[in-house]
Amino acid sequence: MPALAQFEPSVRLELPISQNSEEFFDVTTLGTKGVLINIRHGDYYSSAPTKFSFKRYDTDLKLLWATDHKIDPFYEPVRSCRTEHYLYWLMKETANEKIAILRVNLDDGSMETFRGGLVTPMDIFHFKVLDNIAYLGGYYRSRPVVVSFSFFDLTSKVLPGLYSNHIQLNDIEVDEQRRLVHVMTDATHQRNCEFTVRTYSYEGKLIRTVNLDGKEHSLISGKLLPLNDEESLLVGNYSNDCTPYSQGVYITRIRNSAATTGASATGENMTITAPEDTRYIDFSELRNFFNYMKPKRQQKMIERLARRKDQGKDTKFRYRLLVHDLVPTEEGLMLIAEVYYPQYRGSAYPYMGSGRSFDRYQEGYRYTHAFLCGFDKKGKLLWDNSLPIPDLSSYDLHQMVQVSRHGNTTVLAYPHDGEINAEVIQGAKVVREQEKYSLKKLGDNEKVVYSENDQLEAWYDGHFLACGFQKISTDRSLAPPREVFYINKVTRSLKDLDARPSDRSANQDETDTTRKTSGSKQ
């Protein structure tokens, strides 16, 4: 029976904000092991080193341990990543190739620092750890470089096959079970875009190269999901013209056995061309992709797509996607992506006494909707759905929509203005349309003056974690409002719901009928 998700703030934690220094709060959920909060203390006007404060709480937000760490002079924190048992922070000296990697044991807070040097100076944009080797990806003189750094002997080496012109690093993924590192790149050669997945052994040997030629479709991103030791699914978004604007999504199967067993043993690199069974799915082929539009606008869009299809014309879309990590399901996998666009603000000012000049600068990102696609293990599209996220913006580009699965029911939720917006779906069906839930669990006579940088994380067993900055005032008090970094444990309770379709699902049935009718009339 369908279920309705009710969001109820159950436990709240407040951390006061210092008025004398800059503070950055990083929240890392640890499933049933609780949550880790990392506070970076610094002062823009002081030469004092940055200090880390680590605090781990259990699932009831009770403190388990706390510890501090001062960063060595001249080092600056660059990036962090987490494995099952550790949190890692990469620090780097700006003037040379020296690095330090701080490893924090999540169980007891004990720390260890590994110091060394890079083979070459580089700007670092990717940081992953597999067992006792860190992989750092970035650029040197506009060319991509990936360096492996060993915690055993503190040595570094460059992974082969990457340092070349016209290549951009796309992503680095590690496969802990098979001890493999996948480096994804895209390249432009004479208006032809090529997406490549290079697979390295744990020791850094190149053992497989998969080239996906972009003569007809240019791949923008790729996420790997291993199905078994023999093959994996590669899923992402694509364009038709070597731009970051998406035309649709793709899925392809990559067979692993020859490359990851025999080739790794011999040290030989196997090059594979684009798999023949790659499926490209245009946005116009998705039933629910345009549900974020108002009904009249959506109707006009669908009619326009139908006319162009009957005329043998393609429609070019200009969507930017933020693709999530793939979610394994019983059928295969679920792809989740958020659609966004950069927000700009213009200002006018006098220029040389002859009129005005206009300056345009980016001030953040605005989201329009998220969409989901379910695939089976052979790469067949089973269903699609979407979640409108109007009026949602963020200064930094990061995942806003969080997903929690309960059997065949999926809860989609995102934060907005101190509240949670949530929707419940089952595949292509909307079980419960989007509703708002308050996060205000305060003391008597207290109220939130403002809330900003709200974030939401799917936690464990249907629980979510909401956090951000708030200013809270007390009624009948002359004291100034207190400023805090808040953390709310949000409990999702499931209640039975009548198995009636939502209004949006009913509208979708009418839209499908219109698609067929429009297609037959033209």
PDB file of C-alpha atoms in Angstrom, residues 248-514:
ATOM      1  CA  GLY A 248      19.245  13.822 -22.788  1.00  0.00           C
ATOM      2  CA  VAL A 249      20.694  10.905 -20.842  1.00  0.00           C
ATOM      3  CA  TYR A 250      22.580   7.811 -21.970  1.00  0.00           C
ATOM      4  CA  ILE A 251      23.356   4.384 -20.583  1.00  0.00           C
ATOM      5  CA  THR A 252      25.837   1.780 -21.790  1.00  0.00           C
ATOM      6  CA  ARG A 253      27.281  -1.511 -20.576  1.00  0.00           C
ATOM      7  CA  ILE A 254      31.035  -1.917 -20.182  1.00  0.00           C
ATOM      8  CA  ARG A 255      32.367  -5.443 -19.978  1.00  0.00           C
ATOM      9  CA  ASN A 256      35.144  -5.744 -17.430  1.00  0.00           C
ATOM     10  CA  SER A 257      36.371  -9.310 -17.396  1.00  0.00           C
ATOM     11  CA  ALA A 258      39.156  -9.166 -19.983  1.00  0.00           C
ATOM     12  CA  ALA A 259      40.511  -5.814 -18.846  1.00  0.00           C
ATOM     13  CA  THR A 260      40.359  -6.136 -15.092  1.00  0.00           C
ATOM     14  CA  THR A 261      41.618  -9.703 -14.782  1.00  0.00           C
ATOM     15  CA  GLY A 262      43.931 -10.749 -17.581  1.00  0.00           C
ATOM     16  CA  ALA A 263      45.145  -7.280 -18.502  1.00  0.00           C
ATOM     17  CA  SER A 264      45.850  -6.291 -14.929  1.00  0.00           C
ATOM     18  CA  ALA A 265      47.935  -9.394 -14.444  1.00  0.00           C
ATOM     19  CA  THR A 266      50.073  -8.719 -17.524  1.00  0.00           C
ATOM     20  CA  GLY A 267      50.193  -4.952 -17.120  1.00  0.00           C
ATOM     21  CA  GLU A 268      48.834  -4.444 -20.637  1.00  0.00           C
ATOM     22  CA  ASN A 269      46.345  -1.734 -21.503  1.00  0.00           C
ATOM     23  CA  MET A 270      43.219  -2.771 -23.383  1.00  0.00           C
ATOM     24  CA  THR A 271      41.542  -0.082 -25.512  1.00  0.00           C
ATOM     25  CA  ILE A 272      37.818  -0.439 -26.136  1.00  0.00           C
ATOM     26  CA  THR A 273      35.798   1.662 -28.564  1.00  0.00           C
ATOM     27  CA  ALA A 274      32.268   2.863 -27.902  1.00  0.00           C
ATOM     28  CA  PRO A 275      30.009  -0.038 -26.930  1.00  0.00           C
ATOM     29  CA  GLU A 276      27.438  -0.807 -29.607  1.00  0.00           C
ATOM     30  CA  ASP A 277      24.508  -1.051 -27.206  1.00  0.00           C
ATOM     31  CA  THR A 278      24.732   2.540 -25.918  1.00  0.00           C
ATOM     32  CA  ARG A 279      21.231   3.969 -25.523  1.00  0.00           C
ATOM     33  CA  TYR A 280      20.604   7.706 -25.932  1.00  0.00           C
ATOM     34  CA  ILE A 281      17.339   8.981 -24.472  1.00  0.00           C
ATOM     35  CA  ASP A 282      16.283  12.472 -25.551  1.00  0.00           C
ATOM     36  CA  PHE A 283      14.489  14.553 -22.921  1.00  0.00           C
ATOM     37  CA  SER A 284      11.452  14.630 -25.200  1.00  0.00           C
ATOM     38  CA  GLU A 285      11.184  10.843 -24.804  1.00  0.00           C
ATOM     39  CA  LEU A 286      10.713  11.101 -21.028  1.00  0.00           C
ATOM     40  CA  ARG A 287       7.055  11.167 -19.977  1.00  0.00           C
ATOM     41  CA  ASN A 288       7.481  13.387 -16.940  1.00  0.00           C
ATOM     42  CA  PHE A 289      10.525  15.553 -17.664  1.00  0.00           C
ATOM     43  CA  PHE A 290       8.493  18.726 -18.322  1.00  0.00           C
ATOM     44  CA  ASN A 291       6.230  18.388 -15.292  1.00  0.00           C
ATOM     45  CA  TYR A 292       8.011  21.308 -13.627  1.00  0.00           C
ATOM     46  CA  MET A 293       6.303  23.667 -16.072  1.00  0.00           C
ATOM     47  CA  LYS A 294       2.888  25.180 -15.509  1.00  0.00           C
ATOM     48  CA  PRO A 295       0.147  23.168 -17.274  1.00  0.00           C
ATOM     49  CA  LYS A 296      -0.402  25.582 -20.178  1.00  0.00           C
ATOM     50  CA  ARG A 297       3.303  25.969 -20.864  1.00  0.00           C
ATOM     51  CA  GLN A 298       3.839  22.218 -20.611  1.00  0.00           C
ATOM     52  CA  GLN A 299       0.979  21.636 -23.053  1.00  0.00           C
ATOM     53  CA  LYS A 300       2.507  24.057 -25.577  1.00  0.00           C
ATOM     54  CA  MET A 301       5.919  22.400 -25.214  1.00  0.00           C
ATOM     55  CA  ILE A 302       4.525  18.908 -25.840  1.00  0.00           C
ATOM     56  CA  GLU A 303       2.525  20.067 -28.870  1.00  0.00           C
ATOM     57  CA  ARG A 304       5.623  21.790 -30.271  1.00  0.00           C
ATOM     58  CA  LEU A 305       7.726  18.652 -29.782  1.00  0.00           C
ATOM     59  CA  ALA A 306       5.070  16.560 -31.526  1.00  0.00           C
ATOM     60  CA  ARG A 307       4.935  18.950 -34.533  1.00  0.00           C
ATOM     61  CA  ARG A 308       8.712  19.002 -34.922  1.00  0.00           C
ATOM     62  CA  LYS A 309       8.877  15.222 -34.665  1.00  0.00           C
ATOM     63  CA  ASP A 310       6.284  14.829 -37.426  1.00  0.00           C
ATOM     64  CA  GLN A 311       8.301  17.270 -39.547  1.00  0.00           C
ATOM     65  CA  GLY A 312      11.435  15.199 -39.004  1.00  0.00           C
ATOM     66  CA  LYS A 313      13.109  17.957 -36.976  1.00  0.00           C
ATOM     67  CA  ASP A 314      14.970  17.653 -33.702  1.00  0.00           C
ATOM     68  CA  THR A 315      14.567  20.053 -30.782  1.00  0.00           C
ATOM     69  CA  LYS A 316      17.724  21.367 -29.163  1.00  0.00           C
ATOM     70  CA  PHE A 317      17.580  21.711 -25.398  1.00  0.00           C
ATOM     71  CA  ARG A 318      19.841  23.877 -23.249  1.00  0.00           C
ATOM     72  CA  TYR A 319      19.636  22.250 -19.827  1.00  0.00           C
ATOM     73  CA  ARG A 320      22.492  22.082 -17.344  1.00  0.00           C
ATOM     74  CA  LEU A 321      22.482  18.991 -15.140  1.00  0.00           C
ATOM     75  CA  LEU A 322      23.972  18.144 -11.764  1.00  0.00           C
ATOM     76  CA  VAL A 323      24.082  14.340 -11.854  1.00  0.00           C
ATOM     77  CA  HIS A 324      24.009  12.417  -8.549  1.00  0.00           C
ATOM     78  CA  ASP A 325      25.792   9.160  -7.820  1.00  0.00           C
ATOM     79  CA  LEU A 326      23.828   6.194  -9.108  1.00  0.00           C
ATOM     80  CA  VAL A 327      21.436   4.461  -6.704  1.00  0.00           C
ATOM     81  CA  PRO A 328      21.350   0.632  -6.970  1.00  0.00           C
ATOM     82  CA  THR A 329      17.838  -0.855  -7.013  1.00  0.00           C
ATOM     83  CA  GLU A 330      16.425  -4.363  -7.191  1.00  0.00           C
ATOM     84  CA  GLU A 331      15.707  -3.873 -10.893  1.00  0.00           C
ATOM     85  CA  GLY A 332      19.035  -2.233 -11.721  1.00  0.00           C
ATOM     86  CA  LEU A 333      19.692   1.408 -10.891  1.00  0.00           C
ATOM     87  CA  MET A 334      18.136   4.836 -10.458  1.00  0.00           C
ATOM     88  CA  LEU A 335      19.585   7.974 -12.034  1.00  0.00           C
ATOM     89  CA  ILE A 336      18.886  11.293 -10.304  1.00  0.00           C
ATOM     90  CA  ALA A 337      19.808  14.689 -11.738  1.00  0.00           C
ATOM     91  CA  GLU A 338      18.975  18.273 -10.857  1.00  0.00           C
ATOM     92  CA  VAL A 339      18.425  20.890 -13.568  1.00  0.00           C
ATOM     93  CA  TYR A 340      19.873  24.333 -12.875  1.00  0.00           C
ATOM     94  CA  TYR A 341      21.121  27.490 -14.528  1.00  0.00           C
ATOM     95  CA  PRO A 342      23.628  30.144 -13.395  1.00  0.00           C
ATOM     96  CA  GLN A 343      22.125  33.321 -11.995  1.00  0.00           C
ATOM     97  CA  TYR A 344      23.621  36.645 -13.014  1.00  0.00           C
ATOM     98  CA  ARG A 345      23.139  40.159 -11.787  1.00  0.00           C
ATOM     99  CA  GLY A 346      23.994  43.241 -13.810  1.00  0.00           C
ATOM    100  CA  SER A 347      24.962  46.683 -12.609  1.00  0.00           C
ATOM    101  CA  ALA A 348      25.360  49.933 -14.518  1.00  0.00           C
ATOM    102  CA  TYR A 349      28.012  52.569 -13.853  1.00  0.00           C
ATOM    103  CA  PRO A 350      29.403  55.682 -15.668  1.00  0.00           C
ATOM    104  CA  TYR A 351      32.176  55.039 -18.149  1.00  0.00           C
ATOM    105  CA  MET A 352      34.509  57.822 -19.351  1.00  0.00           C
ATOM    106  CA  GLY A 353      31.732  60.386 -19.033  1.00  0.00           C
ATOM    107  CA  SER A 354      29.920  59.114 -22.116  1.00  0.00           C
ATOM    108  CA  GLY A 355      26.977  57.086 -20.962  1.00  0.00           C
ATOM    109  CA  ARG A 356      26.943  53.958 -18.826  1.00  0.00           C
ATOM    110  CA  SER A 357      28.652  50.612 -18.982  1.00  0.00           C
ATOM    111  CA  PHE A 358      27.088  47.366 -17.744  1.00  0.00           C
ATOM    112  CA  ASP A 359      28.818  44.750 -15.654  1.00  0.00           C
ATOM    113  CA  ARG A 360      27.420  41.219 -15.303  1.00  0.00           C
ATOM    114  CA  TYR A 361      28.533  38.821 -12.618  1.00  0.00           C
ATOM    115  CA  GLN A 362      27.372  35.432 -11.395  1.00  0.00           C
ATOM    116  CA  GLU A 363      25.749  35.404  -7.973  1.00  0.00           C
ATOM    117  CA  GLY A 364      24.758  31.746  -7.661  1.00  0.00           C
ATOM    118  CA  TYR A 365      22.610  29.043  -9.186  1.00  0.00           C
ATOM    119  CA  ARG A 366      18.868  28.584  -9.538  1.00  0.00           C
ATOM    120  CA  TYR A 367      17.275  25.146  -9.736  1.00  0.00           C
ATOM    121  CA  THR A 368      14.167  24.339 -11.754  1.00  0.00           C
ATOM    122  CA  HIS A 369      13.480  20.644 -11.148  1.00  0.00           C
ATOM    123  CA  ALA A 370      14.963  17.218 -10.545  1.00  0.00           C
ATOM    124  CA  PHE A 371      14.212  14.133 -12.590  1.00  0.00           C
ATOM    125  CA  LEU A 372      14.682  10.424 -12.002  1.00  0.00           C
ATOM    126  CA  CYS A 373      15.058   7.490 -14.387  1.00  0.00           C
ATOM    127  CA  GLY A 374      14.814   3.814 -13.475  1.00  0.00           C
ATOM    128  CA  PHE A 375      16.816   1.305 -15.542  1.00  0.00           C
ATOM    129  CA  ASP A 376      17.072  -2.461 -15.457  1.00  0.00           C
ATOM    130  CA  LYS A 377      20.412  -4.286 -15.405  1.00  0.00           C
ATOM    131  CA  LYS A 378      20.470  -4.479 -19.201  1.00  0.00           C
ATOM    132  CA  GLY A 379      20.159  -0.711 -19.545  1.00  0.00           C
ATOM    133  CA  LYS A 380      16.483  -0.565 -20.501  1.00  0.00           C
ATOM    134  CA  LEU A 381      14.537   2.489 -19.324  1.00  0.00           C
ATOM    135  CA  LEU A 382      11.723   1.335 -17.046  1.00  0.00           C
ATOM    136  CA  TRP A 383      10.204   4.627 -15.868  1.00  0.00           C
ATOM    137  CA  ASP A 384      10.872   8.311 -15.269  1.00  0.00           C
ATOM    138  CA  ASN A 385       9.550  10.929 -12.887  1.00  0.00           C
ATOM    139  CA  SER A 386      10.316  14.493 -11.838  1.00  0.00           C
ATOM    140  CA  LEU A 387      10.148  16.880  -8.894  1.00  0.00           C
ATOM    141  CA  PRO A 388       9.552  20.613  -9.411  1.00  0.00           C
ATOM    142  CA  ILE A 389      11.853  22.735  -7.219  1.00  0.00           C
ATOM    143  CA  PRO A 390      10.770  26.328  -7.955  1.00  0.00           C
ATOM    144  CA  ASP A 391      12.315  29.389  -6.320  1.00  0.00           C
ATOM    145  CA  LEU A 392      15.287  27.390  -5.026  1.00  0.00           C
ATOM    146  CA  SER A 393      18.705  28.990  -5.377  1.00  0.00           C
ATOM    147  CA  SER A 394      22.150  28.494  -3.870  1.00  0.00           C
ATOM    148  CA  TYR A 395      25.405  30.419  -3.929  1.00  0.00           C
ATOM    149  CA  ASP A 396      27.369  27.181  -4.415  1.00  0.00           C
ATOM    150  CA  LEU A 397      26.384  24.419  -6.797  1.00  0.00           C
ATOM    151  CA  HIS A 398      25.633  21.302  -4.778  1.00  0.00           C
ATOM    152  CA  GLN A 399      22.990  18.602  -4.542  1.00  0.00           C
ATOM    153  CA  MET A 400      19.813  19.940  -2.996  1.00  0.00           C
ATOM    154  CA  VAL A 401      17.395  17.046  -3.511  1.00  0.00           C
ATOM    155  CA  GLN A 402      17.840  14.086  -1.181  1.00  0.00           C
ATOM    156  CA  VAL A 403      16.441  10.601  -1.782  1.00  0.00           C
ATOM    157  CA  SER A 404      15.296   7.978   0.713  1.00  0.00           C
ATOM    158  CA  ARG A 405      13.932   4.626  -0.415  1.00  0.00           C
ATOM    159  CA  HIS A 406      11.496   2.412   1.486  1.00  0.00           C
ATOM    160  CA  GLY A 407      10.755  -0.739  -0.503  1.00  0.00           C
ATOM    161  CA  ASN A 408       9.420   0.423  -3.859  1.00  0.00           C
ATOM    162  CA  THR A 409       8.533   3.868  -2.450  1.00  0.00           C
ATOM    163  CA  THR A 410      10.928   6.789  -2.950  1.00  0.00           C
ATOM    164  CA  VAL A 411      10.819   9.966  -0.873  1.00  0.00           C
ATOM    165  CA  LEU A 412      12.267  13.098  -2.495  1.00  0.00           C
ATOM    166  CA  ALA A 413      13.007  16.058  -0.239  1.00  0.00           C
ATOM    167  CA  TYR A 414      14.861  19.378  -0.316  1.00  0.00           C
ATOM    168  CA  PRO A 415      15.230  22.337   2.082  1.00  0.00           C
ATOM    169  CA  HIS A 416      13.831  25.800   1.420  1.00  0.00           C
ATOM    170  CA  ASP A 417      13.510  28.788   3.764  1.00  0.00           C
ATOM    171  CA  GLY A 418      13.833  26.715   6.916  1.00  0.00           C
ATOM    172  CA  GLU A 419      11.315  24.113   5.770  1.00  0.00           C
ATOM    173  CA  ILE A 420      11.399  20.725   4.049  1.00  0.00           C
ATOM    174  CA  ASN A 421       9.575  20.201   0.767  1.00  0.00           C
ATOM    175  CA  ALA A 422       8.878  16.522   0.168  1.00  0.00           C
ATOM    176  CA  GLU A 423       7.156  14.307  -2.363  1.00  0.00           C
ATOM    177  CA  VAL A 424       6.507  10.558  -2.476  1.00  0.00           C
ATOM    178  CA  ILE A 425       6.686   8.534  -5.703  1.00  0.00           C
ATOM    179  CA  GLN A 426       6.553   4.928  -6.825  1.00  0.00           C
ATOM    180  CA  GLY A 427       8.331   4.710 -10.144  1.00  0.00           C
ATOM    181  CA  ALA A 428       6.470   6.937 -12.608  1.00  0.00           C
ATOM    182  CA  LYS A 429       3.531   7.406 -10.220  1.00  0.00           C
ATOM    183  CA  VAL A 430       3.267  10.351  -7.830  1.00  0.00           C
ATOM    184  CA  VAL A 431       1.813   8.897  -4.639  1.00  0.00           C
ATOM    185  CA  ARG A 432       1.786  12.146  -2.706  1.00  0.00           C
ATOM    186  CA  GLU A 433       2.380  15.553  -4.236  1.00  0.00           C
ATOM    187  CA  GLN A 434       4.863  18.007  -2.805  1.00  0.00           C
ATOM    188  CA  GLU A 435       4.122  19.265   0.711  1.00  0.00           C
ATOM    189  CA  LYS A 436       5.973  21.531   3.154  1.00  0.00           C
ATOM    190  CA  TYR A 437       7.043  20.555   6.651  1.00  0.00           C
ATOM    191  CA  SER A 438       8.322  22.928   9.313  1.00  0.00           C
ATOM    192  CA  LEU A 439      11.755  22.488  10.884  1.00  0.00           C
ATOM    193  CA  LYS A 440      11.002  24.804  13.781  1.00  0.00           C
ATOM    194  CA  LYS A 441      11.526  22.882  17.006  1.00  0.00           C
ATOM    195  CA  LEU A 442      12.448  25.653  19.404  1.00  0.00           C
ATOM    196  CA  GLY A 443      11.869  26.576  22.991  1.00  0.00           C
ATOM    197  CA  ASP A 444       8.879  28.507  24.286  1.00  0.00           C
ATOM    198  CA  ASN A 445       8.576  32.109  23.067  1.00  0.00           C
ATOM    199  CA  GLU A 446      11.327  31.617  20.460  1.00  0.00           C
ATOM    200  CA  LYS A 447      11.141  32.286  16.753  1.00  0.00           C
ATOM    201  CA  VAL A 448      13.482  32.108  13.765  1.00  0.00           C
ATOM    202  CA  VAL A 449      14.291  35.556  12.410  1.00  0.00           C
ATOM    203  CA  TYR A 450      15.991  34.181   9.321  1.00  0.00           C
ATOM    204  CA  SER A 451      17.461  30.933   8.031  1.00  0.00           C
ATOM    205  CA  GLU A 452      20.116  30.625   5.332  1.00  0.00           C
ATOM    206  CA  ASN A 453      22.375  28.038   3.670  1.00  0.00           C
ATOM    207  CA  ASP A 454      19.837  25.355   4.543  1.00  0.00           C
ATOM    208  CA  GLN A 455      20.972  21.848   3.642  1.00  0.00           C
ATOM    209  CA  LEU A 456      19.371  18.446   3.885  1.00  0.00           C
ATOM    210  CA  GLU A 457      21.012  15.015   3.952  1.00  0.00           C
ATOM    211  CA  ALA A 458      19.414  11.581   3.747  1.00  0.00           C
ATOM    212  CA  TRP A 459      20.712   9.870   6.883  1.00  0.00           C
ATOM    213  CA  TYR A 460      19.649   6.347   7.912  1.00  0.00           C
ATOM    214  CA  ASP A 461      16.462   4.238   8.100  1.00  0.00           C
ATOM    215  CA  GLY A 462      14.312   7.040   6.696  1.00  0.00           C
ATOM    216  CA  HIS A 463      15.803   9.768   8.892  1.00  0.00           C
ATOM    217  CA  PHE A 464      17.110  13.007   7.413  1.00  0.00           C
ATOM    218  CA  LEU A 465      19.517  15.593   8.766  1.00  0.00           C
ATOM    219  CA  ALA A 466      18.761  19.289   8.207  1.00  0.00           C
ATOM    220  CA  CYS A 467      21.311  21.995   8.995  1.00  0.00           C
ATOM    221  CA  GLY A 468      22.171  25.601   8.294  1.00  0.00           C
ATOM    222  CA  PHE A 469      22.526  29.026   9.883  1.00  0.00           C
ATOM    223  CA  GLN A 470      19.737  30.669  11.850  1.00  0.00           C
ATOM    224  CA  LYS A 471      19.164  33.820  13.839  1.00  0.00           C
ATOM    225  CA  ILE A 472      16.738  33.216  16.717  1.00  0.00           C
ATOM    226  CA  SER A 473      15.025  35.798  18.867  1.00  0.00           C
ATOM    227  CA  THR A 474      13.104  35.452  22.128  1.00  0.00           C
ATOM    228  CA  ASP A 475       9.791  37.201  22.729  1.00  0.00           C
ATOM    229  CA  ARG A 476       9.751  39.935  25.357  1.00  0.00           C
ATOM    230  CA  SER A 477      13.539  40.005  25.507  1.00  0.00           C
ATOM    231  CA  LEU A 478      15.776  42.988  24.838  1.00  0.00           C
ATOM    232  CA  ALA A 479      18.796  40.777  24.165  1.00  0.00           C
ATOM    233  CA  PRO A 480      19.974  40.596  20.539  1.00  0.00           C
ATOM    234  CA  PRO A 481      19.030  37.470  18.574  1.00  0.00           C
ATOM    235  CA  ARG A 482      21.430  34.575  18.917  1.00  0.00           C
ATOM    236  CA  GLU A 483      23.163  33.248  15.796  1.00  0.00           C
ATOM    237  CA  VAL A 484      23.681  29.495  15.615  1.00  0.00           C
ATOM    238  CA  PHE A 485      24.544  26.672  13.284  1.00  0.00           C
ATOM    239  CA  TYR A 486      21.610  24.325  13.760  1.00  0.00           C
ATOM    240  CA  ILE A 487      21.285  20.596  13.177  1.00  0.00           C
ATOM    241  CA  ASN A 488      17.872  18.960  13.166  1.00  0.00           C
ATOM    242  CA  LYS A 489      17.296  15.244  13.103  1.00  0.00           C
ATOM    243  CA  VAL A 490      14.159  14.847  11.028  1.00  0.00           C
ATOM    244  CA  THR A 491      12.185  11.654  11.425  1.00  0.00           C
ATOM    245  CA  ARG A 492      10.183  10.421   8.481  1.00  0.00           C
ATOM    246  CA  SER A 493       7.146   8.543   9.706  1.00  0.00           C
ATOM    247  CA  LEU A 494       5.179   6.464   7.203  1.00  0.00           C
ATOM    248  CA  LYS A 495       1.435   6.440   7.342  1.00  0.00           C
ATOM    249  CA  ASP A 496      -1.052   4.587   5.159  1.00  0.00           C
ATOM    250  CA  LEU A 497      -2.525   6.570   2.336  1.00  0.00           C
ATOM    251  CA  ASP A 498      -5.437   5.863   0.015  1.00  0.00           C
ATOM    252  CA  ALA A 499      -4.228   4.361  -3.227  1.00  0.00           C
ATOM    253  CA  ARG A 500      -5.636   7.203  -5.259  1.00  0.00           C
ATOM    254  CA  PRO A 501      -3.419   8.849  -7.881  1.00  0.00           C
ATOM    255  CA  SER A 502      -2.256  12.379  -7.232  1.00  0.00           C
ATOM    256  CA  ASP A 503      -3.524  15.264  -9.316  1.00  0.00           C
ATOM    257  CA  ARG A 504      -0.182  15.425 -11.129  1.00  0.00           C
ATOM    258  CA  SER A 505      -0.353  11.743 -12.073  1.00  0.00           C
ATOM    259  CA  ALA A 506      -3.872  12.312 -13.398  1.00  0.00           C
ATOM    260  CA  ASN A 507      -2.662  15.312 -15.395  1.00  0.00           C
ATOM    261  CA  GLN A 508       0.164  13.196 -16.782  1.00  0.00           C
ATOM    262  CA  ASP A 509      -2.326  10.655 -18.114  1.00  0.00           C
ATOM    263  CA  GLU A 510      -4.091  13.507 -19.926  1.00  0.00           C
ATOM    264  CA  THR A 511      -0.732  14.735 -21.256  1.00  0.00           C
ATOM    265  CA  ASP A 512       0.114  11.294 -22.638  1.00  0.00           C
ATOM    266  CA  THR A 513      -3.239  11.245 -24.416  1.00  0.00           C
ATOM    267  CA  THR A 514      -2.491  14.696 -25.852  1.00  0.00           C
TER     268      THR A 514
END
